[in-house]
mmCIF file of C-alpha atoms in Angstrom:
data_model
loop_
_atom_site.group_PDB
_atom_site.id
_atom_site.type_symbol
_atom_site.label_atom_id
_atom_site.label_comp_id
_atom_site.label_asym_id
_atom_site.label_seq_id
_atom_site.Cartn_x
_atom_site.Cartn_y
_atom_site.Cartn_z
ATOM 1 C CA MET A 1 0.682 -50.130 -70.533
ATOM 2 C CA LYS A 2 -0.002 -49.669 -66.843
ATOM 3 C CA PRO A 3 -3.652 -49.931 -65.785
ATOM 4 C CA ILE A 4 -5.414 -46.665 -65.125
ATOM 5 C CA HIS A 5 -6.601 -46.203 -61.568
ATOM 6 C CA ALA A 6 -9.044 -43.629 -60.269
ATOM 7 C CA LEU A 7 -8.292 -41.011 -57.703
ATOM 8 C CA LEU A 8 -11.702 -39.490 -57.090
ATOM 9 C CA PHE A 9 -12.116 -36.273 -55.244
ATOM 10 C CA PHE A 10 -14.036 -35.762 -52.064
ATOM 11 C CA LEU A 11 -12.557 -32.308 -51.403
ATOM 12 C CA MET A 12 -13.295 -31.806 -47.737
ATOM 13 C CA SER A 13 -12.203 -28.926 -45.578
ATOM 14 C CA THR A 14 -11.168 -29.149 -41.963
ATOM 15 C CA ALA A 15 -11.333 -26.456 -39.341
ATOM 16 C CA CYS A 16 -8.527 -23.885 -39.283
ATOM 17 C CA GLY A 17 -5.772 -24.890 -36.935
ATOM 18 C CA ASN A 18 -6.403 -28.638 -37.188
ATOM 19 C CA SER A 19 -2.970 -30.123 -36.533
ATOM 20 C CA THR A 20 -3.884 -33.781 -37.071
ATOM 21 C CA PRO A 21 -1.426 -35.123 -39.662
ATOM 22 C CA ASP A 22 -2.821 -36.436 -42.942
ATOM 23 C CA PRO A 23 -1.263 -39.049 -45.221
ATOM 24 C CA GLY A 24 -0.999 -38.453 -48.942
ATOM 25 C CA GLU A 25 0.408 -35.766 -51.220
ATOM 26 C CA LYS A 26 0.108 -32.209 -49.937
ATOM 27 C CA HIS A 27 -0.139 -29.182 -52.188
ATOM 28 C CA ALA A 28 -0.597 -25.495 -51.418
ATOM 29 C CA LEU A 29 -3.762 -24.046 -52.959
ATOM 30 C CA GLU A 30 -4.556 -20.363 -53.390
ATOM 31 C CA GLY A 31 -7.688 -18.911 -54.891
ATOM 32 C CA GLN A 32 -10.831 -16.829 -54.557
ATOM 33 C CA ILE A 33 -14.263 -18.015 -53.467
ATOM 34 C CA LEU A 34 -16.883 -17.499 -56.164
ATOM 35 C CA GLU A 35 -19.794 -19.221 -54.465
ATOM 36 C CA VAL A 36 -20.605 -20.301 -50.925
ATOM 37 C CA SER A 37 -23.216 -22.920 -50.142
ATOM 38 C CA GLN A 38 -23.904 -25.393 -47.394
ATOM 39 C CA GLY A 39 -21.455 -28.234 -47.907
ATOM 40 C CA SER A 40 -19.419 -26.799 -50.785
ATOM 41 C CA LEU A 41 -17.442 -23.849 -52.125
ATOM 42 C CA VAL A 42 -16.668 -22.851 -55.698
ATOM 43 C CA VAL A 43 -13.055 -21.651 -55.777
ATOM 44 C CA ASP A 44 -11.230 -19.993 -58.669
ATOM 45 C CA HIS A 45 -7.762 -21.303 -57.840
ATOM 46 C CA LYS A 46 -4.314 -20.707 -59.251
ATOM 47 C CA GLU A 47 -2.325 -23.368 -61.068
ATOM 48 C CA ILE A 48 -0.865 -26.079 -58.852
ATOM 49 C CA PRO A 49 2.316 -26.940 -60.783
ATOM 50 C CA GLY A 50 2.463 -30.558 -61.827
ATOM 51 C CA VAL A 51 -1.002 -31.242 -60.453
ATOM 52 C CA MET A 52 -3.723 -29.189 -62.165
ATOM 53 C CA ARG A 53 -4.206 -26.086 -64.247
ATOM 54 C CA ALA A 54 -5.781 -22.927 -62.887
ATOM 55 C CA MET A 55 -9.553 -23.282 -62.950
ATOM 56 C CA ALA A 56 -12.766 -22.663 -61.054
ATOM 57 C CA MET A 57 -14.077 -25.775 -59.381
ATOM 58 C CA ARG A 58 -16.536 -26.812 -56.718
ATOM 59 C CA LEU A 59 -14.893 -28.174 -53.593
ATOM 60 C CA ALA A 60 -17.126 -30.240 -51.374
ATOM 61 C CA THR A 61 -16.675 -29.474 -47.697
ATOM 62 C CA LYS A 62 -17.310 -31.562 -44.611
ATOM 63 C CA ASP A 63 -17.316 -30.529 -40.964
ATOM 64 C CA SER A 64 -16.665 -26.954 -42.063
ATOM 65 C CA ASP A 65 -18.639 -23.884 -41.030
ATOM 66 C CA ASN A 66 -19.042 -22.310 -44.459
ATOM 67 C CA SER A 67 -20.980 -19.393 -42.966
ATOM 68 C CA LYS A 68 -17.639 -17.786 -42.121
ATOM 69 C CA PHE A 69 -16.741 -17.543 -45.823
ATOM 70 C CA LYS A 70 -18.022 -14.929 -48.265
ATOM 71 C CA ARG A 71 -18.055 -14.626 -52.038
ATOM 72 C CA GLY A 72 -14.889 -12.737 -52.922
ATOM 73 C CA ASP A 73 -12.781 -14.085 -50.052
ATOM 74 C CA VAL A 74 -9.198 -14.875 -51.076
ATOM 75 C CA ILE A 75 -8.056 -18.072 -49.400
ATOM 76 C CA SER A 76 -5.037 -20.276 -48.925
ATOM 77 C CA ALA A 77 -5.358 -23.935 -48.018
ATOM 78 C CA GLU A 78 -3.568 -27.248 -48.093
ATOM 79 C CA LEU A 79 -4.853 -29.763 -50.608
ATOM 80 C CA VAL A 80 -4.244 -33.311 -49.421
ATOM 81 C CA ILE A 81 -4.537 -35.949 -52.162
ATOM 82 C CA ILE A 82 -5.194 -39.527 -51.036
ATOM 83 C CA PRO A 83 -6.383 -42.352 -53.330
ATOM 84 C CA GLY A 84 -10.157 -42.470 -53.000
ATOM 85 C CA LYS A 85 -10.405 -39.545 -50.563
ATOM 86 C CA SER A 86 -8.894 -36.079 -50.751
ATOM 87 C CA HIS A 87 -9.652 -32.857 -48.962
ATOM 88 C CA LEU A 88 -8.711 -29.291 -48.151
ATOM 89 C CA ARG A 89 -7.375 -28.465 -44.708
ATOM 90 C CA ASN A 90 -6.175 -25.337 -42.937
ATOM 91 C CA ILE A 91 -8.400 -23.035 -44.973
ATOM 92 C CA LYS A 92 -7.467 -19.428 -44.205
ATOM 93 C CA VAL A 93 -8.955 -16.197 -45.501
ATOM 94 C CA THR A 94 -6.055 -13.989 -46.567
ATOM 95 C CA GLY A 95 -7.963 -11.142 -48.165
ATOM 96 C CA HIS A 96 -11.139 -10.086 -49.923
ATOM 97 C CA ASP A 97 -11.751 -8.664 -53.403
ATOM 98 C CA GLU A 98 -15.276 -7.616 -54.289
ATOM 99 C CA LEU A 99 -16.711 -9.484 -57.254
ATOM 100 C CA PRO A 100 -19.425 -8.253 -59.630
ATOM 101 C CA ASP A 101 -22.875 -9.745 -59.515
ATOM 102 C CA LEU A 102 -22.989 -13.173 -61.150
ATOM 103 C CA ASN A 103 -25.512 -12.028 -63.765
ATOM 104 C CA GLY A 104 -23.680 -11.601 -67.041
ATOM 105 C CA GLU A 105 -20.308 -12.528 -65.573
ATOM 106 C CA ALA A 106 -18.276 -15.625 -66.366
ATOM 107 C CA HIS A 107 -18.695 -18.110 -63.524
ATOM 108 C CA PRO A 108 -19.295 -21.799 -62.960
ATOM 109 C CA LEU A 109 -22.922 -22.424 -63.824
ATOM 110 C CA VAL A 110 -25.495 -22.811 -61.075
ATOM 111 C CA VAL A 111 -29.127 -23.867 -60.910
ATOM 112 C CA GLY A 112 -31.152 -21.623 -63.207
ATOM 113 C CA ASP A 113 -28.346 -21.081 -65.731
ATOM 114 C CA LEU A 114 -28.536 -22.246 -69.329
ATOM 115 C CA LEU A 115 -25.875 -24.803 -70.228
ATOM 116 C CA PRO A 116 -24.204 -23.900 -73.553
ATOM 117 C CA SER A 117 -25.075 -26.592 -76.072
ATOM 118 C CA ILE A 118 -22.595 -29.348 -76.863
ATOM 119 C CA ASP A 119 -22.989 -32.310 -79.208
ATOM 120 C CA LEU A 120 -21.864 -35.591 -77.665
ATOM 121 C CA HIS A 121 -21.203 -38.711 -79.703
ATOM 122 C CA VAL A 122 -22.988 -41.745 -78.268
ATOM 123 C CA ALA A 123 -21.864 -43.783 -81.287
ATOM 124 C CA LYS A 124 -19.568 -43.100 -84.231
ATOM 125 C CA ASP A 125 -22.519 -41.922 -86.314
ATOM 126 C CA GLU A 126 -24.964 -40.784 -83.610
ATOM 127 C CA VAL A 127 -24.937 -37.560 -81.621
ATOM 128 C CA TRP A 128 -27.024 -36.443 -78.647
ATOM 129 C CA ARG A 129 -27.130 -32.721 -77.920
ATOM 130 C CA VAL A 130 -27.003 -31.378 -74.377
ATOM 131 C CA GLY A 131 -28.103 -27.787 -73.773
ATOM 132 C CA PRO A 132 -30.414 -25.691 -75.974
ATOM 133 C CA GLY A 133 -31.794 -27.948 -78.703
ATOM 134 C CA GLN A 134 -31.567 -31.147 -76.660
ATOM 135 C CA ASP A 135 -34.289 -33.779 -76.888
ATOM 136 C CA GLY A 136 -36.345 -33.507 -73.701
ATOM 137 C CA VAL A 137 -35.112 -33.654 -70.106
ATOM 138 C CA VAL A 138 -31.526 -34.879 -69.707
ATOM 139 C CA ILE A 139 -29.528 -36.228 -66.774
ATOM 140 C CA LEU A 140 -25.838 -35.594 -67.452
ATOM 141 C CA THR A 141 -23.065 -37.348 -65.538
ATOM 142 C CA PHE A 142 -19.462 -38.544 -65.861
ATOM 143 C CA LEU A 143 -17.577 -41.803 -65.270
ATOM 144 C CA PHE A 144 -15.095 -44.185 -66.872
ATOM 145 C CA THR A 145 -15.191 -47.930 -67.292
ATOM 146 C CA THR A 146 -11.915 -48.929 -65.594
ATOM 147 C CA CYS A 147 -12.606 -47.094 -62.344
ATOM 148 C CA PRO A 148 -11.692 -49.602 -59.601
ATOM 149 C CA PHE A 149 -13.190 -47.911 -56.540
ATOM 150 C CA PRO A 150 -16.603 -49.488 -55.831
ATOM 151 C CA ASP A 151 -18.005 -46.396 -54.117
ATOM 152 C CA TYR A 152 -17.450 -44.151 -57.116
ATOM 153 C CA CYS A 153 -18.028 -44.937 -60.828
ATOM 154 C CA PRO A 154 -19.289 -48.506 -60.178
ATOM 155 C CA LEU A 155 -21.703 -47.192 -57.553
ATOM 156 C CA LEU A 156 -22.838 -44.435 -59.902
ATOM 157 C CA ALA A 157 -23.475 -46.964 -62.689
ATOM 158 C CA THR A 158 -25.395 -49.211 -60.287
ATOM 159 C CA LYS A 159 -27.599 -46.313 -59.213
ATOM 160 C CA LEU A 160 -28.166 -45.212 -62.814
ATOM 161 C CA ALA A 161 -29.257 -48.740 -63.698
ATOM 162 C CA LYS A 162 -32.082 -48.470 -61.185
ATOM 163 C CA LEU A 163 -32.837 -44.850 -61.986
ATOM 164 C CA GLN A 164 -33.356 -45.540 -65.700
ATOM 165 C CA THR A 165 -36.382 -47.726 -64.955
ATOM 166 C CA GLU A 166 -37.996 -44.927 -62.925
ATOM 167 C CA ILE A 167 -37.516 -42.109 -65.447
ATOM 168 C CA ARG A 168 -38.263 -44.018 -68.648
ATOM 169 C CA GLY A 169 -40.388 -41.810 -70.871
ATOM 170 C CA GLN A 170 -39.566 -38.715 -68.786
ATOM 171 C CA ALA A 171 -35.815 -38.189 -69.244
ATOM 172 C CA LYS A 172 -32.647 -39.588 -70.750
ATOM 173 C CA ILE A 173 -29.280 -40.245 -69.130
ATOM 174 C CA ILE A 174 -25.967 -39.362 -70.780
ATOM 175 C CA ALA A 175 -22.811 -40.624 -69.043
ATOM 176 C CA VAL A 176 -19.703 -39.007 -70.530
ATOM 177 C CA THR A 177 -16.478 -40.984 -70.290
ATOM 178 C CA LEU A 178 -13.550 -39.289 -68.604
ATOM 179 C CA ASP A 179 -11.138 -41.698 -70.282
ATOM 180 C CA PRO A 180 -11.805 -41.539 -74.031
ATOM 181 C CA GLU A 181 -8.392 -43.045 -74.744
ATOM 182 C CA THR A 182 -9.486 -46.350 -73.196
ATOM 183 C CA ASP A 183 -13.262 -46.147 -73.479
ATOM 184 C CA SER A 184 -14.075 -46.836 -77.113
ATOM 185 C CA PHE A 185 -17.737 -47.028 -78.122
ATOM 186 C CA GLU A 186 -17.421 -50.810 -78.101
ATOM 187 C CA VAL A 187 -15.939 -50.821 -74.588
ATOM 188 C CA MET A 188 -18.679 -48.520 -73.309
ATOM 189 C CA GLU A 189 -21.399 -50.621 -74.932
ATOM 190 C CA THR A 190 -20.068 -53.726 -73.185
ATOM 191 C CA TYR A 191 -19.824 -51.812 -69.907
ATOM 192 C CA GLY A 192 -23.390 -50.582 -70.279
ATOM 193 C CA LYS A 193 -24.694 -54.074 -70.952
ATOM 194 C CA SER A 194 -23.015 -55.301 -67.771
ATOM 195 C CA TYR A 195 -25.228 -52.853 -65.850
ATOM 196 C CA GLY A 196 -28.331 -53.510 -67.914
ATOM 197 C CA ALA A 197 -28.311 -50.094 -69.602
ATOM 198 C CA ASP A 198 -31.367 -49.539 -71.787
ATOM 199 C CA SER A 199 -30.041 -47.658 -74.813
ATOM 200 C CA SER A 200 -33.382 -45.906 -75.301
ATOM 201 C CA VAL A 201 -32.876 -44.209 -71.917
ATOM 202 C CA TRP A 202 -29.204 -44.382 -70.961
ATOM 203 C CA ARG A 203 -26.298 -43.793 -73.335
ATOM 204 C CA PHE A 204 -22.544 -43.401 -72.941
ATOM 205 C CA ALA A 205 -20.805 -40.530 -74.728
ATOM 206 C CA ARG A 206 -17.230 -40.146 -75.886
ATOM 207 C CA GLU A 207 -15.454 -36.956 -76.974
ATOM 208 C CA PRO A 208 -11.853 -35.724 -77.061
ATOM 209 C CA LEU A 209 -10.950 -34.140 -73.743
ATOM 210 C CA GLU A 210 -10.124 -30.878 -75.512
ATOM 211 C CA LYS A 211 -13.755 -30.592 -76.611
ATOM 212 C CA LEU A 212 -14.970 -31.183 -73.054
ATOM 213 C CA GLU A 213 -12.871 -28.458 -71.384
ATOM 214 C CA GLY A 214 -15.612 -25.849 -71.741
ATOM 215 C CA LEU A 215 -18.193 -28.237 -70.299
ATOM 216 C CA PHE A 216 -15.886 -29.070 -67.379
ATOM 217 C CA ASP A 217 -15.341 -25.359 -66.681
ATOM 218 C CA ASN A 218 -19.059 -24.561 -66.899
ATOM 219 C CA LEU A 219 -19.847 -27.262 -64.345
ATOM 220 C CA ALA A 220 -16.777 -26.657 -62.136
ATOM 221 C CA MET A 221 -15.881 -30.247 -62.965
ATOM 222 C CA LEU A 222 -12.376 -31.445 -62.141
ATOM 223 C CA ARG A 223 -10.705 -33.963 -64.435
ATOM 224 C CA TYR A 224 -7.006 -34.442 -64.969
ATOM 225 C CA LYS A 225 -4.501 -37.267 -65.156
ATOM 226 C CA LYS A 226 -1.431 -37.520 -62.953
ATOM 227 C CA ASP A 227 0.914 -40.449 -63.449
ATOM 228 C CA ASP A 228 -1.413 -43.481 -63.660
ATOM 229 C CA TYR A 229 -4.340 -41.787 -61.962
ATOM 230 C CA ILE A 230 -7.429 -40.087 -63.334
ATOM 231 C CA ILE A 231 -8.497 -37.496 -60.800
ATOM 232 C CA HIS A 232 -12.047 -36.226 -61.115
ATOM 233 C CA ASP A 233 -15.172 -34.949 -59.448
ATOM 234 C CA LEU A 234 -18.469 -36.734 -59.132
ATOM 235 C CA LYS A 235 -21.249 -34.800 -60.831
ATOM 236 C CA LEU A 236 -24.882 -35.364 -61.821
ATOM 237 C CA VAL A 237 -26.800 -32.547 -63.520
ATOM 238 C CA ILE A 238 -30.492 -32.403 -64.446
ATOM 239 C CA LEU A 239 -31.419 -30.179 -67.406
ATOM 240 C CA ASP A 240 -34.925 -29.276 -68.524
ATOM 241 C CA GLU A 241 -35.961 -29.525 -72.171
ATOM 242 C CA LYS A 242 -34.534 -26.048 -72.852
ATOM 243 C CA GLY A 243 -31.123 -26.944 -71.420
ATOM 244 C CA THR A 244 -31.557 -25.010 -68.172
ATOM 245 C CA ILE A 245 -29.839 -26.476 -65.109
ATOM 246 C CA LEU A 246 -32.494 -27.534 -62.598
ATOM 247 C CA HIS A 247 -30.497 -29.590 -60.131
ATOM 248 C CA ILE A 248 -26.855 -30.506 -59.399
ATOM 249 C CA GLU A 249 -25.450 -33.343 -57.292
ATOM 250 C CA ASN A 250 -21.742 -33.217 -56.401
ATOM 251 C CA ASP A 251 -21.368 -36.740 -55.028
ATOM 252 C CA ASN A 252 -23.034 -40.158 -55.073
ATOM 253 C CA GLY A 253 -25.138 -39.441 -52.008
ATOM 254 C CA TRP A 254 -28.334 -38.814 -53.964
ATOM 255 C CA ASP A 255 -31.284 -41.162 -53.749
ATOM 256 C CA ASN A 256 -33.614 -42.090 -56.570
ATOM 257 C CA ASN A 257 -36.669 -40.471 -55.019
ATOM 258 C CA ARG A 258 -34.994 -37.054 -55.040
ATOM 259 C CA ILE A 259 -33.809 -37.367 -58.638
ATOM 260 C CA VAL A 260 -37.155 -38.702 -59.852
ATOM 261 C CA ALA A 261 -38.923 -35.800 -58.139
ATOM 262 C CA GLU A 262 -36.630 -33.304 -59.884
ATOM 263 C CA VAL A 263 -37.214 -35.017 -63.235
ATOM 264 C CA GLN A 264 -40.957 -34.848 -62.724
ATOM 265 C CA LYS A 265 -40.753 -31.132 -61.927
ATOM 266 C CA ALA A 266 -38.818 -30.679 -65.164
ATOM 267 C CA GLN A 267 -41.571 -32.096 -67.327
ATOM 268 C CA PRO A 268 -42.982 -29.521 -69.776
ATOM 269 C CA THR A 269 -46.462 -28.282 -68.987
ATOM 270 C CA ASN A 270 -49.111 -28.230 -71.667
ATOM 271 C CA PRO A 271 -50.279 -24.727 -72.646
#
C-alpha cells in the first residue's frame, strides 16, 4: 500500500486579472457566496468532477479585498491545487441571486449557532458527545497521524500539547481523525503519547467518514481523498457547555492566549 500524504488547503484568492502563472493542478470552480468575512469566504460550489463533490465550504483568502464581494454573489474562479498550499485565483463575480436571511435556513454554521449533537468514539467502548448534551466546554479539531507536513497536523498537535496544560479543568479537546482507515484507536493512542496527550483533557476520536459528512458540512470542513492524498481544511472550534459555537479558527495561526481567553469566556456562570 502506498503511504498516504497530506495535501492541506490554504485556499487563497488572488486579485482579478493576476496573470502570474501558478504550478499545480488547475480546476474551474463555480459557486455562490454564502458568507463574507475578513480573510475568508463561505462558498456553496458545484461539483468539481474527479476532485470534490458539491458542498459549501469556507475558503480562506489572502491579499484579497473581500469588501467587493456580497452574500449571494455568483462567482467563477480557478482552483489551483499544490501540495501543502492551494488557492483560488481569478475570482470573478458573474451574477447575483438574493439569499434568504440565515436564520432558519440551511447554511454552514457560524459563531452563535448550535452544533447538532454527534457521538464520537474515543475508544471502542467509550463515546464523547459533541453538541447539546456534551460534557462541559469542548475544543473540536481534526487531524490524522500520518500527515507529513510539519506546518499542518504535526504543528496542530504540538500546539494542542501546550494548550491542554492551560485549559485543564476548563475544557476538553477532541481531535477527530480524517483517516479512520489508517488511524485505529491503538495508532491514535500511540500518536497521542508521542505528543504527551493527557487523556483526561485531550482525546482522539474515530468514526466512519460517512458518519462525519454532516459534521463536515455544518463546519464547512473540506475532506476528501484524491489518489494518495488526503485533502482537508484546518479547523478548530470552541463550543460552550450547551454545544453553541463560540469561536472558529480556520488555520494554525492561533495562539494559546487567544484560545485560553475564549475558553475562559465559555465557562458557565453560577446563578
